[in-house]
Amino acid sequence: MNNDTLYQQAIERFTALFAQAQTLGLAEPAAMSLATVDAEGKPSIRTVLLKACDTRGFVFYTNKRSRKGRQLARNRRAALSFFWQPLMQQVLIEGTVEDVADSEADAYWATRPRISQLGAWASSQSDILTNREELEQRYAGYEQQFANVAVPRPVHWSGYRVVPDLIEFWSSRPGRMHERERFFLIDGDWQYSLVYP
């Protein structure tokens, strides 16, 4: 099996699992944990939503001035984790992060509910908030500013694509005899291996 076929197989397998998870009635089947590190190597993790996936990578959107955005500006490495409990399936992804094109971000922005667009303007994400009223006042201000017009995408709000160099599938088995299958990139070549649970 050639290297492109291995990677394609991993993406197709993820896509099939994700489609299956979307049929289960989960509140957020697209929820994934995103791990980043700061300039000192201190890790942080939070939940974001997968918005696109293909052979180019895994896409999420955020305020680029947020904590994760600041960390990704310094260190372009990130890790993702999906866990769909009803399926007892987990997928781990590690890779390098790149910015999505402005045209891609604009296209996704146009699909967002207006309330979410205004919220992106109102939130100075990850900064200290004095009180809830401050956020609500900011929201009201942008609601007035953009009354009766389309809400433009802020320049500091965009997407990231995690380009994988590791994709690992974990499947639960009785007696903790779990199955782990790892697709990983070494010197430009995709490899496959089973991993001890």
mmCIF file with all atom_site columns, C-alpha atoms in Angstrom:
data_model
loop_
_atom_site.group_PDB
_atom_site.id
_atom_site.type_symbol
_atom_site.label_atom_id
_atom_site.label_alt_id
_atom_site.label_comp_id
_atom_site.label_asym_id
_atom_site.label_entity_id
_atom_site.label_seq_id
_atom_site.pdbx_PDB_ins_code
_atom_site.Cartn_x
_atom_site.Cartn_y
_atom_site.Cartn_z
_atom_site.occupancy
_atom_site.B_iso_or_equiv
_atom_site.pdbx_formal_charge
_atom_site.auth_seq_id
_atom_site.auth_comp_id
_atom_site.auth_asym_id
_atom_site.auth_atom_id
_atom_site.pdbx_PDB_model_num
ATOM 1   C CA . MET A 1 1   ? 0.000   0.000  0.000  1.00 0.00 ? 1   MET A CA 1
ATOM 2   C CA . ASN A 1 2   ? 1.568   3.314  -1.001 1.00 0.00 ? 2   ASN A CA 1
ATOM 3   C CA . ASN A 1 3   ? 1.895   6.313  1.291  1.00 0.00 ? 3   ASN A CA 1
ATOM 4   C CA . ASP A 1 4   ? -0.881  8.374  -0.292 1.00 0.00 ? 4   ASP A CA 1
ATOM 5   C CA . THR A 1 5   ? -3.216  5.402  0.024  1.00 0.00 ? 5   THR A CA 1
ATOM 6   C CA . LEU A 1 6   ? -2.427  5.044  3.734  1.00 0.00 ? 6   LEU A CA 1
ATOM 7   C CA . TYR A 1 7   ? -3.197  8.692  4.416  1.00 0.00 ? 7   TYR A CA 1
ATOM 8   C CA . GLN A 1 8   ? -6.347  8.578  2.301  1.00 0.00 ? 8   GLN A CA 1
ATOM 9   C CA . GLN A 1 9   ? -7.425  5.484  4.209  1.00 0.00 ? 9   GLN A CA 1
ATOM 10  C CA . ALA A 1 10  ? -6.977  7.289  7.531  1.00 0.00 ? 10  ALA A CA 1
ATOM 11  C CA . ILE A 1 11  ? -9.008  10.302 6.377  1.00 0.00 ? 11  ILE A CA 1
ATOM 12  C CA . GLU A 1 12  ? -11.757 8.100  4.958  1.00 0.00 ? 12  GLU A CA 1
ATOM 13  C CA . ARG A 1 13  ? -11.908 6.119  8.172  1.00 0.00 ? 13  ARG A CA 1
ATOM 14  C CA . PHE A 1 14  ? -12.208 9.304  10.220 1.00 0.00 ? 14  PHE A CA 1
ATOM 15  C CA . THR A 1 15  ? -14.920 10.623 7.890  1.00 0.00 ? 15  THR A CA 1
ATOM 16  C CA . ALA A 1 16  ? -16.922 7.407  8.260  1.00 0.00 ? 16  ALA A CA 1
ATOM 17  C CA . LEU A 1 17  ? -16.643 7.478  12.072 1.00 0.00 ? 17  LEU A CA 1
ATOM 18  C CA . PHE A 1 18  ? -17.625 11.142 12.173 1.00 0.00 ? 18  PHE A CA 1
ATOM 19  C CA . ALA A 1 19  ? -20.649 10.457 9.970  1.00 0.00 ? 19  ALA A CA 1
ATOM 20  C CA . GLN A 1 20  ? -21.655 7.617  12.276 1.00 0.00 ? 20  GLN A CA 1
ATOM 21  C CA . ALA A 1 21  ? -21.281 9.864  15.348 1.00 0.00 ? 21  ALA A CA 1
ATOM 22  C CA . GLN A 1 22  ? -23.572 12.427 13.692 1.00 0.00 ? 22  GLN A CA 1
ATOM 23  C CA . THR A 1 23  ? -26.397 9.862  13.602 1.00 0.00 ? 23  THR A CA 1
ATOM 24  C CA . LEU A 1 24  ? -26.342 9.252  17.362 1.00 0.00 ? 24  LEU A CA 1
ATOM 25  C CA . GLY A 1 25  ? -28.193 12.364 18.525 1.00 0.00 ? 25  GLY A CA 1
ATOM 26  C CA . LEU A 1 26  ? -25.140 13.780 20.291 1.00 0.00 ? 26  LEU A CA 1
ATOM 27  C CA . ALA A 1 27  ? -25.393 17.470 21.146 1.00 0.00 ? 27  ALA A CA 1
ATOM 28  C CA . GLU A 1 28  ? -22.032 18.246 19.509 1.00 0.00 ? 28  GLU A CA 1
ATOM 29  C CA . PRO A 1 29  ? -20.552 15.336 17.551 1.00 0.00 ? 29  PRO A CA 1
ATOM 30  C CA . ALA A 1 30  ? -18.086 17.823 16.028 1.00 0.00 ? 30  ALA A CA 1
ATOM 31  C CA . ALA A 1 31  ? -16.629 18.675 19.459 1.00 0.00 ? 31  ALA A CA 1
ATOM 32  C CA . MET A 1 32  ? -12.903 18.065 19.691 1.00 0.00 ? 32  MET A CA 1
ATOM 33  C CA . SER A 1 33  ? -10.283 18.853 22.310 1.00 0.00 ? 33  SER A CA 1
ATOM 34  C CA . LEU A 1 34  ? -7.558  21.135 21.014 1.00 0.00 ? 34  LEU A CA 1
ATOM 35  C CA . ALA A 1 35  ? -4.191  21.182 22.789 1.00 0.00 ? 35  ALA A CA 1
ATOM 36  C CA . THR A 1 36  ? -1.644  23.957 22.273 1.00 0.00 ? 36  THR A CA 1
ATOM 37  C CA . VAL A 1 37  ? 1.435   25.173 24.150 1.00 0.00 ? 37  VAL A CA 1
ATOM 38  C CA . ASP A 1 38  ? 2.697   28.631 25.018 1.00 0.00 ? 38  ASP A CA 1
ATOM 39  C CA . ALA A 1 39  ? 6.187   30.033 24.464 1.00 0.00 ? 39  ALA A CA 1
ATOM 40  C CA . GLU A 1 40  ? 7.422   28.341 27.652 1.00 0.00 ? 40  GLU A CA 1
ATOM 41  C CA . GLY A 1 41  ? 5.996   24.969 26.676 1.00 0.00 ? 41  GLY A CA 1
ATOM 42  C CA . LYS A 1 42  ? 3.074   25.191 29.129 1.00 0.00 ? 42  LYS A CA 1
ATOM 43  C CA . PRO A 1 43  ? 0.150   23.227 27.636 1.00 0.00 ? 43  PRO A CA 1
ATOM 44  C CA . SER A 1 44  ? -3.494  24.243 27.554 1.00 0.00 ? 44  SER A CA 1
ATOM 45  C CA . ILE A 1 45  ? -6.553  22.490 26.208 1.00 0.00 ? 45  ILE A CA 1
ATOM 46  C CA . ARG A 1 46  ? -10.098 23.464 25.305 1.00 0.00 ? 46  ARG A CA 1
ATOM 47  C CA . THR A 1 47  ? -13.020 22.202 23.219 1.00 0.00 ? 47  THR A CA 1
ATOM 48  C CA . VAL A 1 48  ? -13.587 23.586 19.729 1.00 0.00 ? 48  VAL A CA 1
ATOM 49  C CA . LEU A 1 49  ? -15.779 22.424 16.843 1.00 0.00 ? 49  LEU A CA 1
ATOM 50  C CA . LEU A 1 50  ? -14.610 20.721 13.681 1.00 0.00 ? 50  LEU A CA 1
ATOM 51  C CA . LYS A 1 51  ? -15.917 22.696 10.702 1.00 0.00 ? 51  LYS A CA 1
ATOM 52  C CA . ALA A 1 52  ? -14.260 20.885 7.802  1.00 0.00 ? 52  ALA A CA 1
ATOM 53  C CA . CYS A 1 53  ? -12.147 17.817 7.157  1.00 0.00 ? 53  CYS A CA 1
ATOM 54  C CA . ASP A 1 54  ? -10.528 16.495 4.004  1.00 0.00 ? 54  ASP A CA 1
ATOM 55  C CA . THR A 1 55  ? -7.064  15.411 2.937  1.00 0.00 ? 55  THR A CA 1
ATOM 56  C CA . ARG A 1 56  ? -5.806  18.964 3.544  1.00 0.00 ? 56  ARG A CA 1
ATOM 57  C CA . GLY A 1 57  ? -6.541  18.636 7.275  1.00 0.00 ? 57  GLY A CA 1
ATOM 58  C CA . PHE A 1 58  ? -8.961  19.454 10.096 1.00 0.00 ? 58  PHE A CA 1
ATOM 59  C CA . VAL A 1 59  ? -10.416 22.980 10.293 1.00 0.00 ? 59  VAL A CA 1
ATOM 60  C CA . PHE A 1 60  ? -11.711 25.036 13.206 1.00 0.00 ? 60  PHE A CA 1
ATOM 61  C CA . TYR A 1 61  ? -12.448 28.760 13.593 1.00 0.00 ? 61  TYR A CA 1
ATOM 62  C CA . THR A 1 62  ? -11.700 31.169 16.410 1.00 0.00 ? 62  THR A CA 1
ATOM 63  C CA . ASN A 1 63  ? -10.622 34.645 17.451 1.00 0.00 ? 63  ASN A CA 1
ATOM 64  C CA . LYS A 1 64  ? -6.921  34.748 16.531 1.00 0.00 ? 64  LYS A CA 1
ATOM 65  C CA . ARG A 1 65  ? -6.275  37.130 19.444 1.00 0.00 ? 65  ARG A CA 1
ATOM 66  C CA . SER A 1 66  ? -7.523  34.488 21.900 1.00 0.00 ? 66  SER A CA 1
ATOM 67  C CA . ARG A 1 67  ? -5.214  32.465 24.120 1.00 0.00 ? 67  ARG A CA 1
ATOM 68  C CA . LYS A 1 68  ? -5.106  29.626 21.601 1.00 0.00 ? 68  LYS A CA 1
ATOM 69  C CA . GLY A 1 69  ? -4.522  32.060 18.756 1.00 0.00 ? 69  GLY A CA 1
ATOM 70  C CA . ARG A 1 70  ? -1.615  33.681 20.584 1.00 0.00 ? 70  ARG A CA 1
ATOM 71  C CA . GLN A 1 71  ? -0.146  30.271 21.372 1.00 0.00 ? 71  GLN A CA 1
ATOM 72  C CA . LEU A 1 72  ? -0.492  29.086 17.789 1.00 0.00 ? 72  LEU A CA 1
ATOM 73  C CA . ALA A 1 73  ? 1.236   32.247 16.585 1.00 0.00 ? 73  ALA A CA 1
ATOM 74  C CA . ARG A 1 74  ? 4.317   31.159 18.556 1.00 0.00 ? 74  ARG A CA 1
ATOM 75  C CA . ASN A 1 75  ? 4.133   27.394 18.152 1.00 0.00 ? 75  ASN A CA 1
ATOM 76  C CA . ARG A 1 76  ? 2.359   25.956 15.124 1.00 0.00 ? 76  ARG A CA 1
ATOM 77  C CA . ARG A 1 77  ? 2.106   22.442 16.593 1.00 0.00 ? 77  ARG A CA 1
ATOM 78  C CA . ALA A 1 78  ? -1.268  21.250 17.926 1.00 0.00 ? 78  ALA A CA 1
ATOM 79  C CA . ALA A 1 79  ? -3.115  18.087 18.880 1.00 0.00 ? 79  ALA A CA 1
ATOM 80  C CA . LEU A 1 80  ? -6.790  17.162 18.554 1.00 0.00 ? 80  LEU A CA 1
ATOM 81  C CA . SER A 1 81  ? -8.820  14.499 20.328 1.00 0.00 ? 81  SER A CA 1
ATOM 82  C CA . PHE A 1 82  ? -12.291 13.215 19.488 1.00 0.00 ? 82  PHE A CA 1
ATOM 83  C CA . PHE A 1 83  ? -14.117 10.818 21.811 1.00 0.00 ? 83  PHE A CA 1
ATOM 84  C CA . TRP A 1 84  ? -17.523 9.527  20.823 1.00 0.00 ? 84  TRP A CA 1
ATOM 85  C CA . GLN A 1 85  ? -18.636 7.655  23.938 1.00 0.00 ? 85  GLN A CA 1
ATOM 86  C CA . PRO A 1 86  ? -21.640 5.822  22.434 1.00 0.00 ? 86  PRO A CA 1
ATOM 87  C CA . LEU A 1 87  ? -19.281 4.332  19.858 1.00 0.00 ? 87  LEU A CA 1
ATOM 88  C CA . MET A 1 88  ? -16.445 3.880  22.370 1.00 0.00 ? 88  MET A CA 1
ATOM 89  C CA . GLN A 1 89  ? -14.165 5.259  19.686 1.00 0.00 ? 89  GLN A CA 1
ATOM 90  C CA . GLN A 1 90  ? -11.443 7.870  20.017 1.00 0.00 ? 90  GLN A CA 1
ATOM 91  C CA . VAL A 1 91  ? -9.357  9.570  17.349 1.00 0.00 ? 91  VAL A CA 1
ATOM 92  C CA . LEU A 1 92  ? -6.126  11.410 18.135 1.00 0.00 ? 92  LEU A CA 1
ATOM 93  C CA . ILE A 1 93  ? -4.554  13.808 15.640 1.00 0.00 ? 93  ILE A CA 1
ATOM 94  C CA . GLU A 1 94  ? -1.236  15.617 15.848 1.00 0.00 ? 94  GLU A CA 1
ATOM 95  C CA . GLY A 1 95  ? 0.133   18.027 13.318 1.00 0.00 ? 95  GLY A CA 1
ATOM 96  C CA . THR A 1 96  ? 1.162   21.465 12.164 1.00 0.00 ? 96  THR A CA 1
ATOM 97  C CA . VAL A 1 97  ? -1.322  24.307 12.016 1.00 0.00 ? 97  VAL A CA 1
ATOM 98  C CA . GLU A 1 98  ? -1.753  26.634 9.065  1.00 0.00 ? 98  GLU A CA 1
ATOM 99  C CA . ASP A 1 99  ? -4.141  29.518 8.431  1.00 0.00 ? 99  ASP A CA 1
ATOM 100 C CA . VAL A 1 100 ? -7.102  28.929 6.157  1.00 0.00 ? 100 VAL A CA 1
ATOM 101 C CA . ALA A 1 101 ? -7.420  31.251 3.166  1.00 0.00 ? 101 ALA A CA 1
ATOM 102 C CA . ASP A 1 102 ? -9.444  34.444 3.653  1.00 0.00 ? 102 ASP A CA 1
ATOM 103 C CA . SER A 1 103 ? -11.902 33.244 1.012  1.00 0.00 ? 103 SER A CA 1
ATOM 104 C CA . GLU A 1 104 ? -12.494 30.042 2.982  1.00 0.00 ? 104 GLU A CA 1
ATOM 105 C CA . ALA A 1 105 ? -12.982 31.963 6.224  1.00 0.00 ? 105 ALA A CA 1
ATOM 106 C CA . ASP A 1 106 ? -15.358 34.385 4.502  1.00 0.00 ? 106 ASP A CA 1
ATOM 107 C CA . ALA A 1 107 ? -17.416 31.515 3.086  1.00 0.00 ? 107 ALA A CA 1
ATOM 108 C CA . TYR A 1 108 ? -17.760 29.879 6.496  1.00 0.00 ? 108 TYR A CA 1
ATOM 109 C CA . TRP A 1 109 ? -18.471 33.214 8.223  1.00 0.00 ? 109 TRP A CA 1
ATOM 110 C CA . ALA A 1 110 ? -21.418 33.753 5.870  1.00 0.00 ? 110 ALA A CA 1
ATOM 111 C CA . THR A 1 111 ? -23.025 30.532 7.144  1.00 0.00 ? 111 THR A CA 1
ATOM 112 C CA . ARG A 1 112 ? -22.895 31.553 10.813 1.00 0.00 ? 112 ARG A CA 1
ATOM 113 C CA . PRO A 1 113 ? -26.047 32.805 12.539 1.00 0.00 ? 113 PRO A CA 1
ATOM 114 C CA . ARG A 1 114 ? -26.113 36.568 12.888 1.00 0.00 ? 114 ARG A CA 1
ATOM 115 C CA . ILE A 1 115 ? -26.109 36.273 16.683 1.00 0.00 ? 115 ILE A CA 1
ATOM 116 C CA . SER A 1 116 ? -22.825 34.329 16.476 1.00 0.00 ? 116 SER A CA 1
ATOM 117 C CA . GLN A 1 117 ? -21.330 36.877 14.093 1.00 0.00 ? 117 GLN A CA 1
ATOM 118 C CA . LEU A 1 118 ? -22.160 39.697 16.505 1.00 0.00 ? 118 LEU A CA 1
ATOM 119 C CA . GLY A 1 119 ? -20.818 37.637 19.384 1.00 0.00 ? 119 GLY A CA 1
ATOM 120 C CA . ALA A 1 120 ? -17.479 37.282 17.588 1.00 0.00 ? 120 ALA A CA 1
ATOM 121 C CA . TRP A 1 121 ? -17.232 41.072 17.434 1.00 0.00 ? 121 TRP A CA 1
ATOM 122 C CA . ALA A 1 122 ? -18.354 41.554 21.030 1.00 0.00 ? 122 ALA A CA 1
ATOM 123 C CA . SER A 1 123 ? -15.995 39.053 22.664 1.00 0.00 ? 123 SER A CA 1
ATOM 124 C CA . SER A 1 124 ? -12.406 40.028 23.309 1.00 0.00 ? 124 SER A CA 1
ATOM 125 C CA . GLN A 1 125 ? -11.813 36.302 23.689 1.00 0.00 ? 125 GLN A CA 1
ATOM 126 C CA . SER A 1 126 ? -9.627  35.140 26.599 1.00 0.00 ? 126 SER A CA 1
ATOM 127 C CA . ASP A 1 127 ? -9.166  38.671 27.998 1.00 0.00 ? 127 ASP A CA 1
ATOM 128 C CA . ILE A 1 128 ? -10.308 39.453 31.540 1.00 0.00 ? 128 ILE A CA 1
ATOM 129 C CA . LEU A 1 129 ? -14.011 40.398 31.712 1.00 0.00 ? 129 LEU A CA 1
ATOM 130 C CA . THR A 1 130 ? -15.010 42.765 34.512 1.00 0.00 ? 130 THR A CA 1
ATOM 131 C CA . ASN A 1 131 ? -18.647 41.667 34.566 1.00 0.00 ? 131 ASN A CA 1
ATOM 132 C CA . ARG A 1 132 ? -21.290 40.131 32.321 1.00 0.00 ? 132 ARG A CA 1
ATOM 133 C CA . GLU A 1 133 ? -22.886 43.509 31.648 1.00 0.00 ? 133 GLU A CA 1
ATOM 134 C CA . GLU A 1 134 ? -19.698 44.665 29.919 1.00 0.00 ? 134 GLU A CA 1
ATOM 135 C CA . LEU A 1 135 ? -20.006 41.847 27.366 1.00 0.00 ? 135 LEU A CA 1
ATOM 136 C CA . GLU A 1 136 ? -23.709 42.465 26.866 1.00 0.00 ? 136 GLU A CA 1
ATOM 137 C CA . GLN A 1 137 ? -23.090 46.184 26.321 1.00 0.00 ? 137 GLN A CA 1
ATOM 138 C CA . ARG A 1 138 ? -20.420 45.415 23.736 1.00 0.00 ? 138 ARG A CA 1
ATOM 139 C CA . TYR A 1 139 ? -22.827 43.073 21.974 1.00 0.00 ? 139 TYR A CA 1
ATOM 140 C CA . ALA A 1 140 ? -25.552 45.720 21.965 1.00 0.00 ? 140 ALA A CA 1
ATOM 141 C CA . GLY A 1 141 ? -23.093 48.250 20.563 1.00 0.00 ? 141 GLY A CA 1
ATOM 142 C CA . TYR A 1 142 ? -22.164 46.020 17.622 1.00 0.00 ? 142 TYR A CA 1
ATOM 143 C CA . GLU A 1 143 ? -25.812 45.107 17.113 1.00 0.00 ? 143 GLU A CA 1
ATOM 144 C CA . GLN A 1 144 ? -26.516 48.814 16.667 1.00 0.00 ? 144 GLN A CA 1
ATOM 145 C CA . GLN A 1 145 ? -23.405 49.408 14.530 1.00 0.00 ? 145 GLN A CA 1
ATOM 146 C CA . PHE A 1 146 ? -24.367 46.679 12.079 1.00 0.00 ? 146 PHE A CA 1
ATOM 147 C CA . ALA A 1 147 ? -28.116 47.235 12.149 1.00 0.00 ? 147 ALA A CA 1
ATOM 148 C CA . ASN A 1 148 ? -29.721 46.464 8.781  1.00 0.00 ? 148 ASN A CA 1
ATOM 149 C CA . VAL A 1 149 ? -26.411 45.458 7.148  1.00 0.00 ? 149 VAL A CA 1
ATOM 150 C CA . ALA A 1 150 ? -24.513 42.204 6.792  1.00 0.00 ? 150 ALA A CA 1
ATOM 151 C CA . VAL A 1 151 ? -22.077 41.664 9.657  1.00 0.00 ? 151 VAL A CA 1
ATOM 152 C CA . PRO A 1 152 ? -18.541 41.648 8.224  1.00 0.00 ? 152 PRO A CA 1
ATOM 153 C CA . ARG A 1 153 ? -15.960 39.126 9.352  1.00 0.00 ? 153 ARG A CA 1
ATOM 154 C CA . PRO A 1 154 ? -13.477 40.693 11.798 1.00 0.00 ? 154 PRO A CA 1
ATOM 155 C CA . VAL A 1 155 ? -9.905  40.524 10.511 1.00 0.00 ? 155 VAL A CA 1
ATOM 156 C CA . HIS A 1 156 ? -8.877  38.828 13.769 1.00 0.00 ? 156 HIS A CA 1
ATOM 157 C CA . TRP A 1 157 ? -11.471 36.048 13.379 1.00 0.00 ? 157 TRP A CA 1
ATOM 158 C CA . SER A 1 158 ? -10.524 33.238 11.059 1.00 0.00 ? 158 SER A CA 1
ATOM 159 C CA . GLY A 1 159 ? -9.728  29.557 10.763 1.00 0.00 ? 159 GLY A CA 1
ATOM 160 C CA . TYR A 1 160 ? -6.875  27.174 11.327 1.00 0.00 ? 160 TYR A CA 1
ATOM 161 C CA . ARG A 1 161 ? -6.205  23.887 9.601  1.00 0.00 ? 161 ARG A CA 1
ATOM 162 C CA . VAL A 1 162 ? -4.394  21.149 11.496 1.00 0.00 ? 162 VAL A CA 1
ATOM 163 C CA . VAL A 1 163 ? -2.348  19.292 8.877  1.00 0.00 ? 163 VAL A CA 1
ATOM 164 C CA . PRO A 1 164 ? -1.786  15.864 10.414 1.00 0.00 ? 164 PRO A CA 1
ATOM 165 C CA . ASP A 1 165 ? 1.409   13.916 10.720 1.00 0.00 ? 165 ASP A CA 1
ATOM 166 C CA . LEU A 1 166 ? -0.237  11.424 13.083 1.00 0.00 ? 166 LEU A CA 1
ATOM 167 C CA . ILE A 1 167 ? -3.757  10.005 13.187 1.00 0.00 ? 167 ILE A CA 1
ATOM 168 C CA . GLU A 1 168 ? -4.512  7.305  15.725 1.00 0.00 ? 168 GLU A CA 1
ATOM 169 C CA . PHE A 1 169 ? -7.730  5.313  16.075 1.00 0.00 ? 169 PHE A CA 1
ATOM 170 C CA . TRP A 1 170 ? -8.602  3.829  19.472 1.00 0.00 ? 170 TRP A CA 1
ATOM 171 C CA . SER A 1 171 ? -11.392 1.283  19.799 1.00 0.00 ? 171 SER A CA 1
ATOM 172 C CA . SER A 1 172 ? -12.584 -0.019 23.155 1.00 0.00 ? 172 SER A CA 1
ATOM 173 C CA . ARG A 1 173 ? -12.293 -3.750 23.810 1.00 0.00 ? 173 ARG A CA 1
ATOM 174 C CA . PRO A 1 174 ? -13.201 -5.801 26.915 1.00 0.00 ? 174 PRO A CA 1
ATOM 175 C CA . GLY A 1 175 ? -10.559 -6.230 29.600 1.00 0.00 ? 175 GLY A CA 1
ATOM 176 C CA . ARG A 1 176 ? -8.739  -3.102 28.473 1.00 0.00 ? 176 ARG A CA 1
ATOM 177 C CA . MET A 1 177 ? -7.477  -5.040 25.451 1.00 0.00 ? 177 MET A CA 1
ATOM 178 C CA . HIS A 1 178 ? -8.199  -1.980 23.362 1.00 0.00 ? 178 HIS A CA 1
ATOM 179 C CA . GLU A 1 179 ? -7.262  -1.687 19.716 1.00 0.00 ? 179 GLU A CA 1
ATOM 180 C CA . ARG A 1 180 ? -4.981  1.160  18.675 1.00 0.00 ? 180 ARG A CA 1
ATOM 181 C CA . GLU A 1 181 ? -4.041  1.785  15.061 1.00 0.00 ? 181 GLU A CA 1
ATOM 182 C CA . ARG A 1 182 ? -1.614  4.546  14.207 1.00 0.00 ? 182 ARG A CA 1
ATOM 183 C CA . PHE A 1 183 ? -1.033  6.257  10.875 1.00 0.00 ? 183 PHE A CA 1
ATOM 184 C CA . PHE A 1 184 ? 2.052   8.459  11.080 1.00 0.00 ? 184 PHE A CA 1
ATOM 185 C CA . LEU A 1 185 ? 4.410   10.408 8.893  1.00 0.00 ? 185 LEU A CA 1
ATOM 186 C CA . ILE A 1 186 ? 8.166   9.723  8.964  1.00 0.00 ? 186 ILE A CA 1
ATOM 187 C CA . ASP A 1 187 ? 10.510  11.587 6.641  1.00 0.00 ? 187 ASP A CA 1
ATOM 188 C CA . GLY A 1 188 ? 7.663   12.372 4.278  1.00 0.00 ? 188 GLY A CA 1
ATOM 189 C CA . ASP A 1 189 ? 6.349   8.806  4.150  1.00 0.00 ? 189 ASP A CA 1
ATOM 190 C CA . TRP A 1 190 ? 3.112   7.650  5.774  1.00 0.00 ? 190 TRP A CA 1
ATOM 191 C CA . GLN A 1 191 ? 3.416   4.523  7.913  1.00 0.00 ? 191 GLN A CA 1
ATOM 192 C CA . TYR A 1 192 ? 0.927   2.279  9.691  1.00 0.00 ? 192 TYR A CA 1
ATOM 193 C CA . SER A 1 193 ? 1.297   0.347  12.922 1.00 0.00 ? 193 SER A CA 1
ATOM 194 C CA . LEU A 1 194 ? -0.679  -1.302 15.657 1.00 0.00 ? 194 LEU A CA 1
ATOM 195 C CA . VAL A 1 195 ? 0.117   0.100  19.126 1.00 0.00 ? 195 VAL A CA 1
ATOM 196 C CA . TYR A 1 196 ? -0.124  -1.641 22.490 1.00 0.00 ? 196 TYR A CA 1
ATOM 197 C CA . PRO A 1 197 ? -3.198  -0.471 24.425 1.00 0.00 ? 197 PRO A CA 1
#
